[in-house]
XYZ file of C-alpha atoms in Angstrom:
691
model
C -38.674 23.977 -14.923
C -37.945 24.208 -11.177
C -40.274 22.888 -8.508
C -40.817 24.584 -5.154
C -41.902 23.441 -1.714
C -43.536 25.343 1.145
C -43.799 24.026 4.707
C -45.843 25.549 7.519
C -45.711 23.688 10.830
C -44.976 24.010 14.517
C -41.444 24.364 15.815
C -40.456 21.036 17.362
C -38.076 20.438 20.199
C -37.057 16.846 20.850
C -39.429 16.627 23.826
C -42.385 18.087 21.958
C -41.786 15.874 18.907
C -41.530 12.748 21.051
C -44.759 13.641 22.841
C -46.509 14.062 19.491
C -45.066 11.184 17.488
C -43.002 8.989 19.827
C -43.891 5.606 21.298
C -43.674 4.387 24.861
C -40.961 1.718 24.780
C -40.643 1.209 28.511
C -44.005 -0.475 28.958
C -43.632 -2.964 26.122
C -39.867 -3.469 26.206
C -39.871 -6.306 28.715
C -42.830 -7.917 26.956
C -41.073 -7.854 23.572
C -37.904 -9.275 25.126
C -39.917 -12.085 26.685
C -41.580 -12.804 23.342
C -38.228 -12.906 21.547
C -36.742 -15.282 24.104
C -39.827 -17.480 23.923
C -39.608 -17.530 20.130
C -35.938 -18.530 20.236
C -36.534 -21.280 22.771
C -39.712 -22.655 21.174
C -39.146 -26.078 19.650
C -41.341 -27.152 16.774
C -40.985 -29.155 13.607
C -40.989 -25.991 11.517
C -38.346 -24.354 13.704
C -36.131 -27.446 13.521
C -36.394 -27.597 9.737
C -35.601 -23.886 9.490
C -32.546 -24.308 11.714
C -31.416 -27.315 9.694
C -31.707 -25.435 6.394
C -29.766 -22.509 7.882
C -26.923 -24.581 9.305
C -26.812 -27.106 6.436
C -27.561 -25.018 3.310
C -27.493 -28.198 1.187
C -31.037 -28.933 2.393
C -32.070 -25.458 1.283
C -30.735 -25.260 -2.280
C -30.794 -28.927 -3.322
C -34.632 -29.350 -3.279
C -34.891 -26.235 -5.481
C -32.178 -27.358 -7.880
C -33.084 -26.822 -11.565
C -31.677 -30.002 -13.024
C -32.118 -29.278 -16.745
C -30.947 -25.700 -16.523
C -27.975 -25.979 -14.158
C -26.567 -29.503 -14.324
C -24.526 -29.027 -17.513
C -22.916 -25.803 -16.293
C -22.143 -27.257 -12.864
C -20.698 -30.434 -14.394
C -18.421 -28.609 -16.869
C -17.261 -26.068 -14.290
C -16.704 -28.733 -11.624
C -14.727 -31.023 -13.927
C -12.607 -28.099 -15.153
C -11.760 -26.994 -11.624
C -11.117 -30.601 -10.585
C -8.550 -31.004 -13.355
C -6.855 -27.799 -12.197
C -6.903 -28.953 -8.560
C -4.618 -31.886 -9.326
C -1.447 -29.995 -10.316
C -2.185 -27.079 -8.005
C -2.813 -29.328 -5.027
C 0.522 -31.072 -5.484
C 2.282 -27.775 -6.164
C 0.887 -26.001 -3.103
C 1.839 -29.002 -0.980
C 5.446 -28.088 -1.721
C 4.746 -24.609 -0.344
C 3.428 -26.269 2.811
C 6.646 -28.346 3.027
C 4.780 -31.662 2.883
C 4.536 -34.425 0.298
C 2.404 -33.741 -2.838
C -0.148 -36.437 -1.957
C -1.335 -34.342 0.998
C -2.160 -31.544 -1.411
C -4.502 -33.923 -3.244
C -6.173 -34.854 0.039
C -6.642 -31.163 0.817
C -8.198 -30.703 -2.621
C -10.813 -33.351 -1.857
C -12.171 -33.247 1.707
C -12.686 -29.457 2.100
C -14.448 -29.327 -1.287
C -17.023 -31.929 -0.227
C -17.604 -30.340 3.185
C -17.964 -26.817 1.822
C -20.504 -28.051 -0.720
C -22.663 -29.193 2.219
C -22.204 -26.284 4.631
C -21.134 -23.292 2.493
C -23.334 -20.490 1.167
C -21.147 -19.377 -1.740
C -22.459 -20.833 -4.995
C -19.357 -19.924 -6.987
C -16.664 -20.511 -4.349
C -13.992 -23.121 -5.005
C -12.173 -24.277 -1.873
C -8.970 -26.220 -1.517
C -5.298 -25.316 -1.436
C -4.420 -21.610 -1.525
C -0.897 -20.320 -2.131
C -0.796 -17.724 0.656
C -2.287 -20.035 3.304
C 0.053 -22.826 2.185
C 3.064 -20.513 2.406
C 2.125 -19.393 5.944
C 1.537 -23.009 7.010
C 4.831 -24.031 5.455
C 6.661 -21.456 7.568
C 5.203 -23.024 10.713
C 6.147 -26.515 9.535
C 9.718 -25.445 8.742
C 10.121 -23.836 12.159
C 8.979 -26.924 14.073
C 10.317 -29.650 11.745
C 13.286 -28.197 9.833
C 14.958 -30.186 7.056
C 18.139 -31.934 8.278
C 21.330 -30.862 6.537
C 22.182 -34.431 5.536
C 18.712 -35.594 4.599
C 18.346 -38.711 2.439
C 14.893 -38.921 0.889
C 15.277 -42.658 0.330
C 16.292 -43.513 3.878
C 14.059 -45.168 6.451
C 13.861 -41.866 8.353
C 12.116 -40.148 5.435
C 8.708 -41.611 6.262
C 8.980 -40.537 9.888
C 10.117 -37.079 8.799
C 7.119 -36.660 6.467
C 4.779 -37.921 9.182
C 6.089 -35.283 11.584
C 5.604 -32.545 9.034
C 2.063 -33.466 8.044
C 1.280 -33.884 11.744
C 2.188 -30.229 12.330
C 0.339 -29.060 9.197
C -2.757 -31.034 10.240
C -2.536 -29.548 13.728
C -2.589 -26.066 12.184
C -5.673 -27.055 10.185
C -7.395 -28.474 13.280
C -6.637 -25.452 15.453
C -7.710 -23.123 12.650
C -11.000 -25.006 12.345
C -11.555 -24.849 16.110
C -10.922 -21.098 16.110
C -13.450 -20.642 13.301
C -16.045 -22.748 15.105
C -15.547 -20.696 18.278
C -15.930 -17.513 16.243
C -19.126 -18.932 14.765
C -20.462 -19.717 18.228
C -19.770 -16.128 19.276
C -21.171 -14.775 15.960
C -17.886 -13.019 15.140
C -18.187 -13.153 11.375
C -17.949 -9.358 11.267
C -14.282 -9.527 12.338
C -13.305 -10.209 8.745
C -14.183 -6.589 7.990
C -11.049 -5.493 9.857
C -9.082 -6.903 6.940
C -10.080 -4.183 4.502
C -9.817 -4.536 0.744
C -6.502 -2.615 0.495
C -5.026 -4.830 3.223
C -6.141 -8.084 1.572
C -4.939 -7.037 -1.880
C -1.595 -5.704 -0.632
C -1.079 -8.760 1.553
C -1.798 -11.282 -1.193
C 0.318 -9.330 -3.685
C 3.279 -9.216 -1.295
C 2.804 -12.865 -0.340
C 3.046 -13.691 -4.054
C 6.636 -12.398 -3.977
C 7.397 -14.707 -1.047
C 5.915 -17.649 -2.951
C 7.898 -16.838 -6.096
C 11.198 -16.470 -4.257
C 10.603 -19.663 -2.278
C 10.148 -21.589 -5.550
C 13.382 -20.367 -7.134
C 15.449 -23.131 -5.576
C 13.154 -25.834 -7.002
C 13.173 -24.191 -10.424
C 16.977 -24.011 -10.401
C 17.499 -27.456 -8.904
C 19.163 -26.167 -5.726
C 18.896 -28.116 -2.457
C 18.736 -25.304 0.090
C 17.153 -25.027 3.537
C 14.007 -22.920 3.714
C 14.358 -19.644 5.597
C 11.615 -18.437 7.956
C 11.081 -15.450 10.228
C 11.820 -11.789 9.553
C 13.656 -10.841 6.342
C 13.123 -14.402 5.073
C 12.627 -13.214 1.495
C 16.031 -11.513 1.399
C 17.716 -14.429 3.158
C 16.305 -16.808 0.548
C 17.388 -14.538 -2.312
C 20.899 -14.262 -0.881
C 21.099 -18.030 -0.490
C 19.925 -18.613 -4.073
C 22.381 -16.080 -5.502
C 25.203 -17.584 -3.475
C 24.473 -21.067 -4.830
C 23.802 -20.120 -8.456
C 26.975 -21.909 -9.634
C 25.431 -25.170 -8.399
C 22.336 -24.821 -10.596
C 21.085 -28.058 -12.128
C 20.933 -27.167 -15.818
C 18.412 -29.916 -16.584
C 15.934 -28.562 -14.016
C 16.578 -25.003 -15.202
C 15.756 -26.090 -18.772
C 12.578 -27.835 -17.574
C 11.543 -24.650 -15.735
C 12.190 -22.425 -18.759
C 10.178 -24.691 -21.058
C 7.302 -24.943 -18.583
C 7.163 -21.168 -18.101
C 7.303 -20.671 -21.866
C 4.213 -22.877 -22.173
C 2.249 -21.903 -19.063
C 2.507 -18.108 -19.273
C 1.255 -17.626 -22.881
C -1.563 -20.162 -22.540
C -2.730 -18.602 -19.266
C -2.692 -15.223 -20.992
C -4.857 -16.673 -23.770
C -7.255 -18.074 -21.161
C -7.540 -14.631 -19.592
C -7.909 -12.567 -22.747
C -10.355 -14.895 -24.490
C -12.248 -16.213 -21.466
C -15.532 -14.941 -22.929
C -14.959 -16.899 -26.127
C -13.727 -20.140 -24.540
C -16.365 -22.505 -23.134
C -13.802 -23.716 -20.607
C -10.211 -22.540 -20.007
C -7.453 -24.593 -21.577
C -6.228 -26.961 -18.791
C -2.605 -26.244 -19.580
C -1.415 -27.231 -16.080
C -2.613 -30.830 -16.300
C -1.259 -31.155 -19.865
C 2.106 -29.865 -18.658
C 2.119 -32.307 -15.753
C 1.284 -35.278 -17.997
C 3.853 -34.385 -20.679
C 6.589 -33.632 -18.140
C 5.939 -36.909 -16.323
C 6.155 -38.871 -19.579
C 9.366 -37.129 -20.658
C 10.967 -37.667 -17.252
C 9.985 -41.338 -17.263
C 11.202 -42.216 -20.771
C 14.368 -40.129 -20.454
C 15.202 -41.266 -16.885
C 15.888 -37.665 -15.950
C 16.032 -38.462 -12.246
C 18.922 -40.904 -12.616
C 20.719 -39.334 -15.584
C 20.545 -35.679 -14.525
C 19.732 -35.903 -10.804
C 16.518 -33.926 -11.068
C 14.188 -34.004 -8.087
C 10.918 -35.843 -8.717
C 7.704 -36.189 -6.730
C 8.298 -39.853 -5.894
C 5.842 -42.360 -4.522
C 2.190 -41.247 -4.385
C 0.126 -43.890 -2.588
C -3.127 -44.930 -4.191
C -6.291 -45.159 -2.151
C -8.144 -43.277 0.524
C -6.142 -41.825 3.447
C -6.552 -43.432 6.831
C -7.730 -41.210 9.697
C -4.761 -39.923 11.665
C -4.518 -37.698 14.731
C -2.751 -34.362 14.253
C 0.186 -33.391 16.475
C -1.798 -32.032 19.437
C 1.367 -31.338 21.443
C 2.315 -28.572 18.999
C -0.756 -26.424 19.798
C 1.089 -24.004 22.148
C 3.835 -23.451 19.561
C 1.516 -22.905 16.580
C -1.273 -20.908 18.268
C -0.062 -17.426 17.265
C 0.657 -18.324 13.636
C -2.630 -20.220 13.369
C -4.636 -17.129 14.363
C -3.067 -15.202 11.468
C -3.645 -18.109 9.058
C -7.282 -18.333 10.185
C -7.984 -14.659 9.627
C -6.273 -14.600 6.235
C -8.046 -17.722 4.994
C -11.434 -16.583 6.246
C -11.074 -12.998 4.980
C -10.058 -14.134 1.491
C -12.854 -16.729 1.399
C -15.585 -14.316 2.485
C -14.304 -11.573 0.177
C -14.404 -13.900 -2.828
C -17.826 -15.243 -1.862
C -19.257 -11.729 -1.527
C -17.786 -10.561 -4.838
C -19.525 -13.305 -6.811
C -22.671 -13.147 -4.669
C -23.057 -9.454 -5.541
C -22.376 -10.226 -9.192
C -25.055 -12.945 -9.395
C -27.605 -11.452 -7.015
C -27.649 -13.686 -3.949
C -26.555 -13.226 -0.337
C -23.687 -14.621 1.711
C -23.896 -15.257 5.454
C -20.473 -14.543 7.017
C -21.212 -16.477 10.199
C -22.342 -19.524 8.226
C -19.110 -19.255 6.226
C -17.257 -19.482 9.530
C -19.110 -22.713 10.273
C -18.452 -24.096 6.789
C -14.717 -23.419 6.770
C -14.423 -24.382 10.424
C -15.971 -27.801 9.797
C -13.917 -28.211 6.592
C -10.611 -27.608 8.367
C -11.529 -29.514 11.531
C -12.756 -32.695 9.820
C -10.143 -32.737 7.045
C -7.309 -32.332 9.597
C -7.970 -35.921 10.732
C -7.323 -37.094 7.164
C -3.808 -35.600 6.888
C -4.892 -32.322 5.283
C -3.325 -28.910 5.811
C -5.360 -25.638 6.106
C -7.683 -24.836 3.201
C -9.654 -21.821 2.052
C -11.288 -20.396 -1.032
C -8.820 -19.930 -3.881
C -8.588 -17.013 -6.297
C -7.721 -18.846 -9.510
C -10.104 -21.806 -9.246
C -13.001 -19.634 -8.034
C -12.576 -17.376 -11.055
C -12.453 -20.401 -13.364
C -15.488 -21.973 -11.689
C -17.573 -18.866 -12.324
C -16.307 -18.232 -15.858
C -16.836 -21.901 -16.826
C -20.551 -21.565 -16.118
C -21.024 -22.952 -12.611
C -24.391 -22.222 -10.992
C -24.463 -23.839 -7.548
C -22.393 -25.642 -4.933
C -23.114 -28.919 -6.772
C -20.111 -28.184 -8.979
C -18.027 -29.162 -5.944
C -19.318 -32.717 -6.312
C -17.830 -33.031 -9.806
C -14.602 -31.398 -8.637
C -14.227 -33.897 -5.801
C -14.994 -36.812 -8.137
C -12.071 -35.856 -10.395
C -9.706 -35.644 -7.427
C -11.069 -38.918 -6.024
C -10.347 -40.751 -9.285
C -6.776 -39.461 -9.177
C -6.418 -40.546 -5.548
C -7.751 -44.043 -6.167
C -6.316 -44.834 -9.592
C -4.046 -42.306 -11.271
C -1.952 -40.904 -8.414
C 0.964 -43.400 -8.608
C 1.486 -42.516 -12.285
C 2.870 -39.115 -11.238
C 5.910 -40.771 -9.617
C 8.340 -39.262 -12.162
C 6.815 -35.758 -12.187
C 9.675 -33.214 -11.755
C 9.205 -30.883 -8.793
C 10.436 -28.025 -10.983
C 7.185 -28.340 -12.958
C 5.150 -27.921 -9.763
C 7.251 -24.888 -8.837
C 6.464 -23.308 -12.214
C 2.757 -24.005 -11.698
C 3.007 -22.280 -8.320
C 4.597 -19.179 -9.803
C 2.241 -18.861 -12.775
C -0.825 -19.310 -10.550
C 0.030 -15.991 -8.878
C -0.689 -13.905 -11.964
C -3.826 -12.318 -10.501
C -2.000 -11.334 -7.332
C 0.805 -9.619 -9.215
C -1.686 -7.732 -11.385
C -3.171 -6.081 -8.293
C -0.523 -3.386 -8.721
C -2.760 -2.046 -11.480
C -5.239 -0.893 -8.816
C -2.770 1.541 -7.250
C -3.344 4.564 -9.558
C -7.103 4.366 -9.036
C -6.647 3.879 -5.297
C -4.421 6.971 -5.168
C -7.081 8.971 -6.987
C -9.904 7.791 -4.710
C -8.261 7.785 -1.274
C -4.695 8.675 -0.334
C -5.113 7.044 3.084
C -6.178 3.715 1.584
C -3.225 4.007 -0.791
C -0.932 4.408 2.214
C -2.515 1.378 3.880
C -1.811 -0.637 0.704
C 1.816 0.485 0.497
C 2.576 0.031 4.205
C 1.034 -3.458 4.237
C 2.878 -4.495 1.076
C 6.258 -3.220 2.284
C 5.782 -4.784 5.730
C 4.953 -8.200 4.284
C 7.792 -8.116 1.752
C 10.491 -6.698 4.029
C 9.601 -8.469 7.282
C 7.495 -11.593 6.861
C 3.938 -12.647 6.099
C 2.565 -12.806 9.665
C 4.229 -9.705 11.065
C 3.518 -7.717 7.908
C -0.176 -8.541 8.095
C -0.307 -7.447 11.743
C 1.403 -4.156 10.895
C -1.035 -3.571 8.039
C -4.067 -4.145 10.277
C -2.697 -1.886 13.034
C -1.816 0.857 10.548
C -5.277 0.635 8.983
C -6.902 0.945 12.413
C -4.687 3.936 13.188
C -5.863 5.688 10.028
C -9.467 5.222 11.179
C -8.626 6.651 14.602
C -6.792 9.578 13.036
C -9.782 10.340 10.823
C -12.076 10.518 13.845
C -9.546 12.521 15.853
C -8.955 15.102 13.145
C -12.529 15.516 11.947
C -13.492 18.893 10.491
C -15.514 21.497 12.320
C -17.477 23.793 10.001
C -19.568 26.932 10.342
C -22.924 26.560 8.626
C -24.759 29.261 6.732
C -28.310 29.396 5.481
C -29.313 29.402 1.830
C -31.683 32.331 1.254
C -35.389 31.588 1.727
C -34.745 27.901 2.484
C -34.279 25.645 5.476
C -30.982 24.360 3.970
C -27.739 24.957 5.881
C -24.334 24.252 4.377
C -20.644 24.919 5.294
C -19.693 28.493 4.462
C -16.200 27.619 3.213
C -17.664 25.683 0.275
C -20.914 27.642 -0.182
C -20.064 31.326 -0.429
C -23.627 32.422 -1.262
C -24.999 31.104 2.023
C -25.106 33.595 4.879
C -24.641 33.391 8.621
C -27.719 33.986 10.760
C -27.016 37.234 12.682
C -25.988 36.604 16.274
C -26.074 32.814 15.865
C -23.040 30.642 15.230
C -24.131 27.308 13.725
C -21.456 24.634 13.997
C -21.236 21.060 12.775
C -18.628 18.444 13.688
C -17.994 15.634 11.209
C -17.219 12.792 13.556
C -17.842 11.150 16.922
C -16.903 12.903 20.158
C -15.056 10.590 22.515
C -12.057 10.456 24.821
C -9.639 10.204 21.894
C -10.642 13.464 20.200
C -12.332 15.536 22.917
C -9.344 17.898 23.139
C -9.317 18.381 19.345
C -13.066 19.005 19.377
C -12.728 21.608 22.138
C -9.808 23.285 20.395
C -11.649 23.579 17.080
C -14.836 24.817 18.721
C -12.894 27.448 20.686
C -11.062 28.595 17.564
C -14.246 28.893 15.524
C -16.088 30.736 18.297
C -13.071 32.800 19.349
C -13.638 31.768 22.965
C -10.175 31.568 24.488
C -9.891 31.376 28.308
C -8.891 35.071 28.379
C -11.862 36.037 26.218
C -14.216 34.039 28.451
C -12.940 35.812 31.588
C -13.193 39.226 29.923
C -16.736 38.694 28.698
C -17.776 37.173 32.018
C -16.682 40.339 33.843
C -18.548 42.495 31.325
C -21.668 40.383 31.744
C -21.583 40.609 35.509
C -21.268 44.391 35.274
C -24.238 44.496 32.918
C -26.306 42.277 35.212
C -25.527 44.561 38.134
C -26.854 47.590 36.219
C -29.969 45.665 35.168
C -30.618 43.937 38.490
C -33.792 45.958 38.964
C -35.225 44.447 35.732
C -35.129 40.812 36.778
C -37.516 38.650 34.812
C -38.487 35.038 35.414
C -39.425 32.582 32.674
C -42.742 30.752 32.604
C -42.652 27.497 30.647
C -46.025 25.772 30.191
C -47.467 27.476 33.253
C -44.622 26.431 35.599
C -42.232 29.077 36.950
C -38.595 28.339 36.143
C -36.089 30.883 37.372
C -33.096 28.871 36.239
C -33.454 29.963 32.599
C -34.409 33.311 31.134
C -36.349 33.257 27.878
C -37.590 36.844 27.725
C -34.172 38.358 28.187
C -32.028 35.554 26.777
C -29.999 38.077 24.807
C -28.662 41.346 26.021
C -30.568 43.469 23.604
C -29.476 46.849 24.860
C -25.729 46.305 25.009
C -25.029 43.519 22.511
C -24.237 44.236 18.904
C -25.878 42.336 16.069
C -22.550 40.817 14.964
C -21.562 39.436 18.372
C -22.308 35.755 18.983
C -25.309 35.495 21.256
C -26.179 31.820 20.681
C -24.278 28.717 19.628
C -26.190 26.038 17.741
C -24.439 22.677 17.340
C -25.675 20.470 14.516
C -25.168 16.896 15.801
C -26.359 15.143 12.632
C -22.842 13.876 11.891
C -21.959 12.984 15.482
C -22.314 9.207 15.353
C -21.693 8.581 19.036
C -20.592 10.312 22.235
C -18.906 8.667 25.196
C -18.778 9.832 28.828
C -15.759 12.083 28.206
C -17.488 13.715 25.236
C -20.698 14.231 27.231
C -18.772 15.901 30.039
C -17.121 18.170 27.490
C -20.568 19.242 26.281
C -21.517 20.087 29.874
C -18.290 22.049 30.379
C -18.732 24.027 27.159
C -22.366 24.748 28.032
C -21.325 26.102 31.453
C -18.565 28.283 29.995
C -20.874 29.730 27.345
C -23.531 30.535 29.938
C -20.947 32.460 31.959
C -20.573 34.944 29.110
C -24.262 35.056 28.230
C -24.089 32.761 25.187
C -26.761 30.076 25.098
C -26.120 26.647 23.634
C -28.629 24.822 21.422
C -28.476 21.339 19.938
C -30.136 19.955 16.813
C -30.364 16.668 14.898
C -29.177 14.488 17.805
C -29.643 10.786 17.246
C -31.252 8.798 20.044
C -28.078 7.208 21.392
C -26.240 10.553 21.557
C -29.212 12.249 23.201
C -29.539 9.434 25.737
C -25.886 9.687 26.787
C -26.011 13.477 27.019
C -29.149 13.310 29.150
C -27.785 10.569 31.409
C -24.544 12.495 31.964
C -26.421 15.413 33.545
C -26.282 17.912 30.685
C -29.899 18.905 31.300
C -28.865 20.343 34.693
C -26.850 22.968 32.835
C -28.986 23.387 29.745
C -32.651 24.032 29.058
C -34.227 20.795 27.730
C -36.297 23.008 25.421
C -33.088 24.027 23.625
C -32.732 20.664 21.876
C -34.447 20.679 18.471
C -35.138 18.101 15.812
C -33.640 20.225 12.983
C -31.293 23.161 12.637
C -34.040 25.286 11.095
C -36.369 24.692 14.044
C -33.652 25.950 16.360
C -32.922 29.018 14.222
C -36.598 29.964 14.009
C -36.928 29.579 17.782
C -33.863 31.752 18.445
C -35.050 34.474 16.092
C -38.512 34.509 17.682
C -36.935 34.786 21.133
C -35.052 37.871 20.003
C -38.167 39.523 18.598
C -40.875 38.667 21.173
C -41.730 36.414 24.132
C -42.540 32.795 23.220
C -46.063 31.760 22.462
C -47.696 28.413 23.029
C -47.972 27.663 19.311
C -44.788 28.801 17.614
C -44.460 27.960 13.929
C -41.797 27.603 11.277
C -42.332 28.924 7.752
C -40.064 28.072 4.826
């Protein structure tokens, strides 16, 4: 059973519709602005409490905490993630080119601070492989490893202090950048790192992480390569030194991988059946430490171990402020990557569990986390893929799970840390590599991405190749620029379609995809699927001219014919009367040359602006130019479905001096009905549209 609809109403131009249904904004605009400013500046107890709950979300969710319902889930999830933070923190410290103890510090302070200021209930912050890798590149550039470096010498402590000073400076500058972005409300900037860019970047960075860990897994003592083509330089160096592989460390790596990979696969496949994931990393660390201690692997087989891990709380220490000029460029990239990944993860789980994330508040949370923790010898932190996934799957409900996570790390810092003295670094390298499983699996998204959008597929491929072939920072920049170029190209090469009317309806659709629609005789209805601005004005003009067949030669030919016709009809001059006021600038009675013009020739051009999002000054001037050229050959231009911003710019640019204001309609059908009535009879005061 099909339903039908019939509409009988007046034909509305934009002016007539605004007079009937619009509101006068000019009179109350200043008053509303004054009221808004007064409301923002008003200080009251309620306003202060509201501001406090916004800026410190802990005061918002903690009073509403459902203790009996949520505490068990938060405790189990927090303890599980805390156990995972211990090996991962030490492992990712190696990526940052600092001592493992600083990874434990970075797994503690940012967790506590994000619990207070963050809005993501299921976000786990701490060390992240990609951010650690990018920070490690900066550290290696400024404090490279000496060729004849003795880890037991008196210079070792000074060397480690220099390195953590640079890493802490990166964290501090990153936090300052985030706080400045928060002050300017620039949380939306994370959207420029689109999903294909983030996934391709993290997947490619996983290759850099894996290659950088090969030397630790093979027991090779090689300098770390940075800059462009660093991945291939590292591979070449590893292959060149393969004969010097430490077989004991290679065996440790093989055994660890043989344990870690299958158990992680079990955790993934049976995550819905397991109350908590199997903490295989911490078991591996404990067993490897015991084996290395009782077998004296460091002295008997010269394997590299973690060494001394001081017990206790770190003392506040100033970062290396003098390195700010040298690290500024790299820190900007690290900031954007860390923030984009953190917000993306927070939004994914917020959508899944039905709550909202505030991007600007996330800037404040991560900015404070990095700024404060940098004074406690921490390197840059962000949300992490693996631990966030585990936190959610283990049953976490709120940010309180971060309290239990930090308690686990604190116990290790105060009591257990020194027991990891004999932990082989090869074990940490294996943990690093196996933690990248999710990033490598992002290749599975490529077939679906190809099916949905070829351009997004190209963005993914270009970003991935740039990061792998060049380096992490430069590759990310190339990916962002290429993504922006695809957006520009889409707006520049937007389609221009001719619309036809479906019989006995007010529906107009493109003729190339709707063959049963028909063109209104004498009227060419056009729609442009994009903005009109300086970057695409020439393409817009070219497509309009091609569709209308109005080349410069055709315009001159038809202009001569029109002038000849006007000369013959000069004795029949008619003036238009609009609302009782004489207007000789526009002719409404004889708008079409009825005697000499065929039914198939274009007599009016109607532009549907419903898909024109915005127009700049260059686009507005192009409208004026096209209107003038069409009037020269006796073709009148009409507009329909203009949004307010487009209409305001067109009016301000002087288009109304070349076009009748009564030729701008609220819908395409209003314009068509008006044009058809003008061809049949003079206009009446109460014209109507019937569908």
